[in-house]
Coordinates of C-alpha atoms in Angstrom, one line a residue:
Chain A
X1 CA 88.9 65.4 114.5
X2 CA 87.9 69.1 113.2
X3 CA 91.7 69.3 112.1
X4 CA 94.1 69.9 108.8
X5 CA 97.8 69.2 109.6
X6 CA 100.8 70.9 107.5
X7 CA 104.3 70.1 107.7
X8 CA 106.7 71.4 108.0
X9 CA 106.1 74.4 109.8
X10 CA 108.5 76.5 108.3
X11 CA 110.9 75.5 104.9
X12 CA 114.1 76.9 104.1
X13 CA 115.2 75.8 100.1
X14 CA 117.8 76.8 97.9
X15 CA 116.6 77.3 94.5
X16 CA 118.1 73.8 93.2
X17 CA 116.7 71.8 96.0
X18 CA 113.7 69.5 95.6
X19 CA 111.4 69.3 98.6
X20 CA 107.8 68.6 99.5
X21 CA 104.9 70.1 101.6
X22 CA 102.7 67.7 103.7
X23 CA 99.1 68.0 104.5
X24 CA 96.8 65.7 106.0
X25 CA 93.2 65.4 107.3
X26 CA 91.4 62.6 109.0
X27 CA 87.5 64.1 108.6
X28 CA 86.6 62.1 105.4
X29 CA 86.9 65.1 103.1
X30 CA 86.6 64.6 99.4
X31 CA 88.1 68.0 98.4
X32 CA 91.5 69.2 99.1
X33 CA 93.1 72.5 98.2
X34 CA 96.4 74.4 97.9
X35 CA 96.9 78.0 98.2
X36 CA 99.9 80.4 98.3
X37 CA 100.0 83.5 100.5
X38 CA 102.0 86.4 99.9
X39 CA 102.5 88.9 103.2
X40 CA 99.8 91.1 103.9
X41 CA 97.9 90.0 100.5
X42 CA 94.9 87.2 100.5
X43 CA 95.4 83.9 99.7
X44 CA 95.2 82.7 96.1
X45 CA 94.1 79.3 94.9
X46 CA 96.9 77.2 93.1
X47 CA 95.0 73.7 93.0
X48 CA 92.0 71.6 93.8
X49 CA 91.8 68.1 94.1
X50 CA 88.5 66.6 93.8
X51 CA 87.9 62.8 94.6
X52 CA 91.9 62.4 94.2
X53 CA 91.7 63.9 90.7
X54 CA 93.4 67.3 90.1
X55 CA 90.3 69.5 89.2
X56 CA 91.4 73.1 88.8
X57 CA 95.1 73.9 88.5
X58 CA 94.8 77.7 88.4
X59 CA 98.3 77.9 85.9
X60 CA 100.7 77.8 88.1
X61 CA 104.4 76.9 87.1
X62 CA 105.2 73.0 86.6
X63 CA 108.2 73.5 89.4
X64 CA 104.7 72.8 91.9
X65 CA 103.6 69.7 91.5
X66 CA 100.9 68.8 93.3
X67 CA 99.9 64.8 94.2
X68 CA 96.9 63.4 95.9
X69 CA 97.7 60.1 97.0
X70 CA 94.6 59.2 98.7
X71 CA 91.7 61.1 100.1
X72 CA 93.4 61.8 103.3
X73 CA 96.7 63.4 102.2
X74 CA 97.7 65.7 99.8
X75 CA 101.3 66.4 98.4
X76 CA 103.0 69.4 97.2
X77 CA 106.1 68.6 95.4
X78 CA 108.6 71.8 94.9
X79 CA 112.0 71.7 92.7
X80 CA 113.9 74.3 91.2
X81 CA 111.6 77.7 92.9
X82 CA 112.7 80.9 92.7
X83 CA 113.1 83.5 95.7
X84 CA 109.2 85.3 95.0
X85 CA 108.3 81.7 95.4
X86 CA 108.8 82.7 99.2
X87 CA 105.6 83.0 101.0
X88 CA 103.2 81.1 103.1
X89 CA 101.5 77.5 101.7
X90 CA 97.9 76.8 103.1
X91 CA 96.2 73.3 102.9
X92 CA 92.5 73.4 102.8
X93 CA 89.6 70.6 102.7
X94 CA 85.9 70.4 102.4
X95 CA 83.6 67.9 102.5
X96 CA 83.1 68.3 98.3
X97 CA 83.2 71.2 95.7
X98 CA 79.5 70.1 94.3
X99 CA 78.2 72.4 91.9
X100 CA 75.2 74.3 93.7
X101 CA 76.1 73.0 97.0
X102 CA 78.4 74.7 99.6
X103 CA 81.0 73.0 101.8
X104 CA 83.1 75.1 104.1
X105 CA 86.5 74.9 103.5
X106 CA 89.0 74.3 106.6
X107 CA 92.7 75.4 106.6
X108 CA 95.7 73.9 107.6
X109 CA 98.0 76.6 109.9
X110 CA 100.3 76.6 106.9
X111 CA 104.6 76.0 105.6
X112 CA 106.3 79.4 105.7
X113 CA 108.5 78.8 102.4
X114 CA 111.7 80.7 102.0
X115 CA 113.5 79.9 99.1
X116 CA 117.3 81.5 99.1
Chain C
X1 CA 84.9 86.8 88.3
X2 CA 82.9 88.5 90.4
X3 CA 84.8 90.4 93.1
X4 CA 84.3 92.0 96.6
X5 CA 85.8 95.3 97.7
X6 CA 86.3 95.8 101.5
X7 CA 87.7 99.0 103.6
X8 CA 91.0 98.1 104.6
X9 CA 91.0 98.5 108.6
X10 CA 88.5 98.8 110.5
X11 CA 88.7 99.7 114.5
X12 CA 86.1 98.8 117.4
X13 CA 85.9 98.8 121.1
X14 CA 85.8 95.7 122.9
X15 CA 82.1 94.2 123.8
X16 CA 80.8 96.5 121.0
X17 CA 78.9 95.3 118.2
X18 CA 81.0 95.6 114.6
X19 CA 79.4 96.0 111.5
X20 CA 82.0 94.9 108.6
X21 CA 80.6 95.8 105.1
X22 CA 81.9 94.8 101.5
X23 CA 80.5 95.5 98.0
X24 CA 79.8 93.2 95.4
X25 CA 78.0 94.5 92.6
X26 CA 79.1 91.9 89.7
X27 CA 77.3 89.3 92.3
X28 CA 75.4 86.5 90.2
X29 CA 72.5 85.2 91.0
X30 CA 73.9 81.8 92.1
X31 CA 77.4 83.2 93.8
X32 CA 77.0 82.0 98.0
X33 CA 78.6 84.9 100.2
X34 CA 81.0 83.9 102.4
X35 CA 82.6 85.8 105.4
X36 CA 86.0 83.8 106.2
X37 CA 88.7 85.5 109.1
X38 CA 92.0 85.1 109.7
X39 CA 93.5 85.4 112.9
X40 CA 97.7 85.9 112.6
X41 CA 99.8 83.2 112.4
X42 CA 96.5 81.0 111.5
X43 CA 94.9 79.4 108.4
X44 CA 91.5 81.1 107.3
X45 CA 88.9 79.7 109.3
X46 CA 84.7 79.6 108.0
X47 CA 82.7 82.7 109.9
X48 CA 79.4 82.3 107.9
X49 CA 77.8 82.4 104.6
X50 CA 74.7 83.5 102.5
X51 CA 72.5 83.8 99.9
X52 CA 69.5 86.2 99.8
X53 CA 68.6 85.9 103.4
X54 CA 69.9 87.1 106.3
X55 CA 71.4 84.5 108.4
X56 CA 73.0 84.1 111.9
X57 CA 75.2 81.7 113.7
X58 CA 77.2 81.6 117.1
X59 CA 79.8 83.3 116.2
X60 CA 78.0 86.1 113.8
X61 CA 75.2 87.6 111.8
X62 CA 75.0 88.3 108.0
X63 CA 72.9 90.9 106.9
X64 CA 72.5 91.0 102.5
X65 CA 71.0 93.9 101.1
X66 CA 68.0 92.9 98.9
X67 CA 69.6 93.5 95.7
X68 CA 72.6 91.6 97.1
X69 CA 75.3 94.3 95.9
X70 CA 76.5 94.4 99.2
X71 CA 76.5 92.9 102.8
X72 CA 77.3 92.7 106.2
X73 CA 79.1 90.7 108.7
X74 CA 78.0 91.8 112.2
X75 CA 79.9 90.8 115.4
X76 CA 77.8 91.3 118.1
X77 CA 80.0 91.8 121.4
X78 CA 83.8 92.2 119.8
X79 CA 86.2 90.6 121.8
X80 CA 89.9 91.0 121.5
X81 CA 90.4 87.4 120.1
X82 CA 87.9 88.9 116.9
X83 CA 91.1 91.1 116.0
X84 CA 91.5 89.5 112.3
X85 CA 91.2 90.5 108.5
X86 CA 88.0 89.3 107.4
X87 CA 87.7 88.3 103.9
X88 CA 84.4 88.4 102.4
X89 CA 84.3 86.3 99.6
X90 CA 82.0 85.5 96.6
X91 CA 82.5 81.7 95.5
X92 CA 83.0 81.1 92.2
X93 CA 80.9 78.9 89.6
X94 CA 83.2 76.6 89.8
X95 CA 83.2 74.4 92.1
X96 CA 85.4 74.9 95.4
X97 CA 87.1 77.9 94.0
X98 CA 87.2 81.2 96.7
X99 CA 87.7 84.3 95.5
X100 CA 89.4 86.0 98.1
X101 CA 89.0 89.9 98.7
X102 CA 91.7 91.9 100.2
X103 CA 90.2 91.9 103.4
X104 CA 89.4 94.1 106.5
X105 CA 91.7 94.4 109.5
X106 CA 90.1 94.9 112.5
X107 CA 91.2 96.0 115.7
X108 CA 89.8 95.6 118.6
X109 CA 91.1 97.8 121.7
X110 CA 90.4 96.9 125.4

């Protein structure tokens, strides 16, 4: 199993909801990642989990919370967003983030957020 | 950070080779350079990646420039399922983090 699963497919929030994103991967990764996509632009890194401890949270606002509950799943918790919150939430994993060592990263397909 | 810059489309014919370049002259000595695509409506999926040597895989070739300032990704025979943007990417020191260009949009025409 080559495969990271996200769900939902597609999120529609009003701005005082709380909801969460869903991803999950079954090939004994140690590394799991969040990024945000805005149309047309590249993705940007929001967080990294390494070993089920948050290891780079690249500032983004508290109302994303990421959780990692174990090695297989990771959690993105969402309360309170604004509308340019809107965009497209990718779900990555690699085998481990070692310093001098490289691990491909594999994506999920990704949550199209729309936040109202 | 060290960053990449890429053109932003690029156009080929199918079952011709494609030659995708990208610049990164801030390049350290230890930053890995990674070629990453993304088909639409799909996550980024791994092309290849490199050092200082040239390297090839099934799906494509990178070619680095011996000063590394630059490289590029070669498809061999384009087919229309290579239409993408191609990120090349230089990863950080930092573990896990990729720096994500703005990509190259290729089109590939029948």
């Amino acid at each position: 199993d080559t495969e990271v699963t996200q769900t939902p497919k597609h999120l529609v929030m009003g701005m005082t909801n709380k909801k969460s994103l869903k991803c999950e991967q079954h090939m004994g990764h140690r590394a799991m990642y969040w990024y945000k996509q805005k149309a047309k632009k590249p993705p940007e890194l929001m967080f990294v989990y390494s070993y089920e401890k948050l290891s780079i949270n690249e500032s983004v606002p508290s109302r994303f919370s990421p959780e990692c509950p174990n090695s297989s799943l990771l959690n993105l918790h969402l309360h309170a967003l604004q509308p340019e919150d809107s965009a497209l939430y990718l779900c990555a994993s690699s085998q481990g983030p070692a310093v001098g060592s490289y691990n491909e990263q594999f994506f999920g397909p990704g949550t199209r957020l729309t936040v109202l | 950070d060290a960053k990449t810059t890429q053109p932003n489309s690029m156009e080929s014919n199918e079952e011709e080779p494609v030659h995708l370049p990208c610049n990164h002259s801030t390049i350290s000595g230890t930053d890995y350079i990674h070629w990453y695509r993304q088909l639409p409506s799909q996550g980024p999926e791994y092309v290849i990646h490199g050092l200082t040597s040239n390297v090839n895989n099934r799906m494509a070739s990178l070619a680095i420039a011996e000063d590394r300032k630059s490289s590029t990704l070669i498809l061999h025979r384009a087919t229309l399922r290579d239409a993408a943007v191609y990120y090349c990417i230089l990863r950080d020191s930092r573990p896990g983090k990729l720096i994500f260009g703005q990509g190259t949009t290729l089109q590939v025409k029948p």
